Amino acid sequence: MRRVVLLAALAALGVPAPAFGADVVTFSAQPRVVAYDGLVRLHGSTVPLSEVFLVQRLQTGWTVIAQTRAGTDGAFVFERRARTPGVYQARTLGGQSAEAATTIRPRLRARLRGSILTGRVLPARAGAVVLRAQGRTRRLRVGSAGRFRARLGHLRAGRHLVQVSVRPAAGYVRAARRFAFRIRRPALRLGSHGPGVLVLKRRLAELGYALPSVDSGYGWATYEAVLAFQKVHGLPRTGGVDRRFWQVLGRASRPRPSVGRGDYLEVRKTQQTLYEVRDGKVARVIHVSTGVTGNTPVGTWR
């Protein structure tokens, strides 16, 4: 019993096992690459029969984490949940095995809804979470619980492949999820309904065009927002959305006011639009359905 206590104390201090005899200890880990929180089997055999200690290499040195007695055939086994990478060794009073390491495959979950990607990686320290979409790669911010969120931005019509992956830290392996989808830009008009309308309204709202809500319905408010966009960009004033409209919408930016400071209203008579300016930036673009036309200079009120 004193020998067992001595071995445990020495192992906890990171000191190699004392050679009390000529024990032969075999040892291996299965699987070598294990999914996060999966079961890893650390097993082997010893000759002669003896008490077996499972030790793990930590920053403070080798530490005893489990103990068992070999069976009548000399075999022993330890089972552990794999939540962090580890380097292990089996030791007896008279010998020690070679080292066996386990590598963790992180658990990566991701969901794409519209242009919003959400997900979680476990453990959070498994590595950097990277998003690749539209030919660009960017690193995502991961919270302490492993959660992440990203907006894909405006996606042009066509086929898209989005991939989120983990660039592994030491002791982990790569994990990835892919999403393939096709975006169609349908012709839209007053009374239309569906995901195409939702994409349209999200983009118009992002650019500052006045909309009371962002949903899948193409009502009068959407009609007037489309009219305002067409006026700002010199498109035919139809109130409907066609292929050319989608192309211009994809590369458009928020309009700029005439004066780059202060809060005021700016009337664009030739466009028949009203800019609501806050801190020198256009907060809203509003369609004005009056008959005012001509090339009268822009009016501003402070």
PDB file of N, CA, C and O in Angstrom, residues 86-120:
ATOM      1  N   GLY A  86      -5.641  15.264 -24.893  1.00  0.00           N
ATOM      2  CA  GLY A  86      -4.863  14.768 -23.765  1.00  0.00           C
ATOM      3  C   GLY A  86      -3.742  13.841 -24.183  1.00  0.00           C
ATOM      4  O   GLY A  86      -3.817  13.173 -25.221  1.00  0.00           O
ATOM      5  N   VAL A  87      -2.693  13.819 -23.368  1.00  0.00           N
ATOM      6  CA  VAL A  87      -1.599  12.861 -23.516  1.00  0.00           C
ATOM      7  C   VAL A  87      -1.596  12.018 -22.245  1.00  0.00           C
ATOM      8  O   VAL A  87      -1.526  12.559 -21.131  1.00  0.00           O
ATOM      9  N   TYR A  88      -1.685  10.690 -22.419  1.00  0.00           N
ATOM     10  CA  TYR A  88      -1.869   9.794 -21.292  1.00  0.00           C
ATOM     11  C   TYR A  88      -0.766   8.740 -21.266  1.00  0.00           C
ATOM     12  O   TYR A  88      -0.075   8.497 -22.257  1.00  0.00           O
ATOM     13  N   GLN A  89      -0.685   8.094 -20.107  1.00  0.00           N
ATOM     14  CA  GLN A  89       0.273   7.015 -19.911  1.00  0.00           C
ATOM     15  C   GLN A  89      -0.275   6.090 -18.839  1.00  0.00           C
ATOM     16  O   GLN A  89      -0.964   6.533 -17.912  1.00  0.00           O
ATOM     17  N   ALA A  90       0.010   4.794 -18.972  1.00  0.00           N
ATOM     18  CA  ALA A  90      -0.357   3.821 -17.939  1.00  0.00           C
ATOM     19  C   ALA A  90       0.906   3.457 -17.163  1.00  0.00           C
ATOM     20  O   ALA A  90       1.963   3.204 -17.760  1.00  0.00           O
ATOM     21  N   ARG A  91       0.774   3.448 -15.831  1.00  0.00           N
ATOM     22  CA  ARG A  91       1.922   3.141 -14.989  1.00  0.00           C
ATOM     23  C   ARG A  91       1.560   2.087 -13.953  1.00  0.00           C
ATOM     24  O   ARG A  91       0.434   2.034 -13.467  1.00  0.00           O
ATOM     25  N   THR A  92       2.527   1.285 -13.649  1.00  0.00           N
ATOM     26  CA  THR A  92       2.411   0.320 -12.551  1.00  0.00           C
ATOM     27  C   THR A  92       3.545   0.592 -11.572  1.00  0.00           C
ATOM     28  O   THR A  92       4.372   1.491 -11.787  1.00  0.00           O
ATOM     29  N   LEU A  93       3.594  -0.229 -10.514  1.00  0.00           N
ATOM     30  CA  LEU A  93       4.687  -0.053  -9.549  1.00  0.00           C
ATOM     31  C   LEU A  93       6.038  -0.379 -10.159  1.00  0.00           C
ATOM     32  O   LEU A  93       7.068   0.111  -9.694  1.00  0.00           O
ATOM     33  N   GLY A  94       6.023  -1.188 -11.249  1.00  0.00           N
ATOM     34  CA  GLY A  94       7.297  -1.616 -11.805  1.00  0.00           C
ATOM     35  C   GLY A  94       7.540  -1.205 -13.237  1.00  0.00           C
ATOM     36  O   GLY A  94       8.465  -1.706 -13.872  1.00  0.00           O
ATOM     37  N   GLY A  95       6.741  -0.332 -13.784  1.00  0.00           N
ATOM     38  CA  GLY A  95       6.982   0.054 -15.169  1.00  0.00           C
ATOM     39  C   GLY A  95       5.988   1.095 -15.659  1.00  0.00           C
ATOM     40  O   GLY A  95       5.074   1.516 -14.935  1.00  0.00           O
ATOM     41  N   GLN A  96       6.167   1.496 -16.897  1.00  0.00           N
ATOM     42  CA  GLN A  96       5.269   2.468 -17.495  1.00  0.00           C
ATOM     43  C   GLN A  96       5.190   2.229 -18.994  1.00  0.00           C
ATOM     44  O   GLN A  96       6.099   1.688 -19.612  1.00  0.00           O
ATOM     45  N   SER A  97       4.062   2.644 -19.553  1.00  0.00           N
ATOM     46  CA  SER A  97       3.826   2.427 -20.977  1.00  0.00           C
ATOM     47  C   SER A  97       4.353   3.601 -21.797  1.00  0.00           C
ATOM     48  O   SER A  97       4.793   4.617 -21.251  1.00  0.00           O
ATOM     49  N   ALA A  98       4.283   3.438 -23.103  1.00  0.00           N
ATOM     50  CA  ALA A  98       4.524   4.570 -23.999  1.00  0.00           C
ATOM     51  C   ALA A  98       3.333   5.541 -23.882  1.00  0.00           C
ATOM     52  O   ALA A  98       2.263   5.177 -23.389  1.00  0.00           O
ATOM     53  N   GLU A  99       3.522   6.760 -24.345  1.00  0.00           N
ATOM     54  CA  GLU A  99       2.453   7.753 -24.280  1.00  0.00           C
ATOM     55  C   GLU A  99       1.416   7.505 -25.372  1.00  0.00           C
ATOM     56  O   GLU A  99       1.745   7.017 -26.460  1.00  0.00           O
ATOM     57  N   ALA A 100       0.177   7.847 -25.084  1.00  0.00           N
ATOM     58  CA  ALA A 100      -0.920   7.768 -26.052  1.00  0.00           C
ATOM     59  C   ALA A 100      -1.676   9.091 -26.013  1.00  0.00           C
ATOM     60  O   ALA A 100      -2.015   9.584 -24.933  1.00  0.00           O
ATOM     61  N   ALA A 101      -1.910   9.678 -27.190  1.00  0.00           N
ATOM     62  CA  ALA A 101      -2.568  10.989 -27.260  1.00  0.00           C
ATOM     63  C   ALA A 101      -3.940  10.861 -27.899  1.00  0.00           C
ATOM     64  O   ALA A 101      -4.161  10.023 -28.777  1.00  0.00           O
ATOM     65  N   THR A 102      -4.859  11.702 -27.462  1.00  0.00           N
ATOM     66  CA  THR A 102      -6.182  11.792 -28.089  1.00  0.00           C
ATOM     67  C   THR A 102      -6.348  13.193 -28.668  1.00  0.00           C
ATOM     68  O   THR A 102      -5.957  14.186 -28.067  1.00  0.00           O
ATOM     69  N   THR A 103      -6.925  13.236 -29.858  1.00  0.00           N
ATOM     70  CA  THR A 103      -7.205  14.485 -30.551  1.00  0.00           C
ATOM     71  C   THR A 103      -8.714  14.651 -30.647  1.00  0.00           C
ATOM     72  O   THR A 103      -9.439  13.679 -30.867  1.00  0.00           O
ATOM     73  N   ILE A 104      -9.179  15.894 -30.503  1.00  0.00           N
ATOM     74  CA  ILE A 104     -10.617  16.163 -30.442  1.00  0.00           C
ATOM     75  C   ILE A 104     -11.115  16.764 -31.761  1.00  0.00           C
ATOM     76  O   ILE A 104     -10.502  17.687 -32.298  1.00  0.00           O
ATOM     77  N   ARG A 105     -12.210  16.208 -32.259  1.00  0.00           N
ATOM     78  CA  ARG A 105     -12.922  16.839 -33.375  1.00  0.00           C
ATOM     79  C   ARG A 105     -14.024  17.712 -32.768  1.00  0.00           C
ATOM     80  O   ARG A 105     -14.954  17.202 -32.146  1.00  0.00           O
ATOM     81  N   PRO A 106     -13.927  19.034 -32.908  1.00  0.00           N
ATOM     82  CA  PRO A 106     -14.923  19.902 -32.271  1.00  0.00           C
ATOM     83  C   PRO A 106     -16.314  19.682 -32.829  1.00  0.00           C
ATOM     84  O   PRO A 106     -16.488  19.253 -33.980  1.00  0.00           O
ATOM     85  N   ARG A 107     -17.291  19.984 -32.031  1.00  0.00           N
ATOM     86  CA  ARG A 107     -18.686  19.910 -32.462  1.00  0.00           C
ATOM     87  C   ARG A 107     -19.065  21.258 -33.079  1.00  0.00           C
ATOM     88  O   ARG A 107     -19.047  22.285 -32.398  1.00  0.00           O
ATOM     89  N   LEU A 108     -19.388  21.243 -34.345  1.00  0.00           N
ATOM     90  CA  LEU A 108     -19.720  22.474 -35.066  1.00  0.00           C
ATOM     91  C   LEU A 108     -21.144  22.380 -35.584  1.00  0.00           C
ATOM     92  O   LEU A 108     -21.479  21.495 -36.362  1.00  0.00           O
ATOM     93  N   ARG A 109     -21.955  23.326 -35.144  1.00  0.00           N
ATOM     94  CA  ARG A 109     -23.337  23.403 -35.625  1.00  0.00           C
ATOM     95  C   ARG A 109     -23.559  24.777 -36.234  1.00  0.00           C
ATOM     96  O   ARG A 109     -23.091  25.785 -35.705  1.00  0.00           O
ATOM     97  N   ALA A 110     -24.251  24.800 -37.353  1.00  0.00           N
ATOM     98  CA  ALA A 110     -24.502  26.074 -38.040  1.00  0.00           C
ATOM     99  C   ALA A 110     -25.849  26.005 -38.740  1.00  0.00           C
ATOM    100  O   ALA A 110     -26.288  24.937 -39.185  1.00  0.00           O
ATOM    101  N   ARG A 111     -26.487  27.181 -38.843  1.00  0.00           N
ATOM    102  CA  ARG A 111     -27.795  27.270 -39.488  1.00  0.00           C
ATOM    103  C   ARG A 111     -27.860  28.555 -40.295  1.00  0.00           C
ATOM    104  O   ARG A 111     -27.455  29.620 -39.804  1.00  0.00           O
ATOM    105  N   LEU A 112     -28.338  28.437 -41.511  1.00  0.00           N
ATOM    106  CA  LEU A 112     -28.449  29.596 -42.387  1.00  0.00           C
ATOM    107  C   LEU A 112     -29.919  29.876 -42.647  1.00  0.00           C
ATOM    108  O   LEU A 112     -30.647  29.047 -43.186  1.00  0.00           O
ATOM    109  N   ARG A 113     -30.351  31.070 -42.238  1.00  0.00           N
ATOM    110  CA  ARG A 113     -31.733  31.500 -42.462  1.00  0.00           C
ATOM    111  C   ARG A 113     -31.684  32.847 -43.169  1.00  0.00           C
ATOM    112  O   ARG A 113     -31.298  33.851 -42.568  1.00  0.00           O
ATOM    113  N   GLY A 114     -32.064  32.831 -44.445  1.00  0.00           N
ATOM    114  CA  GLY A 114     -31.946  34.047 -45.226  1.00  0.00           C
ATOM    115  C   GLY A 114     -30.480  34.399 -45.383  1.00  0.00           C
ATOM    116  O   GLY A 114     -29.685  33.601 -45.875  1.00  0.00           O
ATOM    117  N   SER A 115     -30.115  35.586 -44.951  1.00  0.00           N
ATOM    118  CA  SER A 115     -28.707  36.015 -45.044  1.00  0.00           C
ATOM    119  C   SER A 115     -28.017  35.993 -43.685  1.00  0.00           C
ATOM    120  O   SER A 115     -26.926  36.536 -43.535  1.00  0.00           O
ATOM    121  N   ILE A 116     -28.638  35.346 -42.690  1.00  0.00           N
ATOM    122  CA  ILE A 116     -28.072  35.303 -41.337  1.00  0.00           C
ATOM    123  C   ILE A 116     -27.572  33.894 -41.024  1.00  0.00           C
ATOM    124  O   ILE A 116     -28.324  32.923 -41.122  1.00  0.00           O
ATOM    125  N   LEU A 117     -26.309  33.795 -40.650  1.00  0.00           N
ATOM    126  CA  LEU A 117     -25.715  32.532 -40.244  1.00  0.00           C
ATOM    127  C   LEU A 117     -25.524  32.547 -38.732  1.00  0.00           C
ATOM    128  O   LEU A 117     -24.930  33.474 -38.188  1.00  0.00           O
ATOM    129  N   THR A 118     -26.025  31.533 -38.069  1.00  0.00           N
ATOM    130  CA  THR A 118     -25.826  31.390 -36.629  1.00  0.00           C
ATOM    131  C   THR A 118     -25.274  29.995 -36.353  1.00  0.00           C
ATOM    132  O   THR A 118     -25.481  29.064 -37.143  1.00  0.00           O
ATOM    133  N   GLY A 119     -24.582  29.850 -35.256  1.00  0.00           N
ATOM    134  CA  GLY A 119     -24.053  28.534 -34.938  1.00  0.00           C
ATOM    135  C   GLY A 119     -23.323  28.500 -33.619  1.00  0.00           C
ATOM    136  O   GLY A 119     -23.288  29.475 -32.866  1.00  0.00           O
ATOM    137  N   ARG A 120     -22.726  27.340 -33.363  1.00  0.00           N
ATOM    138  CA  ARG A 120     -21.996  27.155 -32.116  1.00  0.00           C
ATOM    139  C   ARG A 120     -20.886  26.135 -32.329  1.00  0.00           C
ATOM    140  O   ARG A 120     -21.068  25.139 -33.058  1.00  0.00           O
TER     141      ARG A 120
END
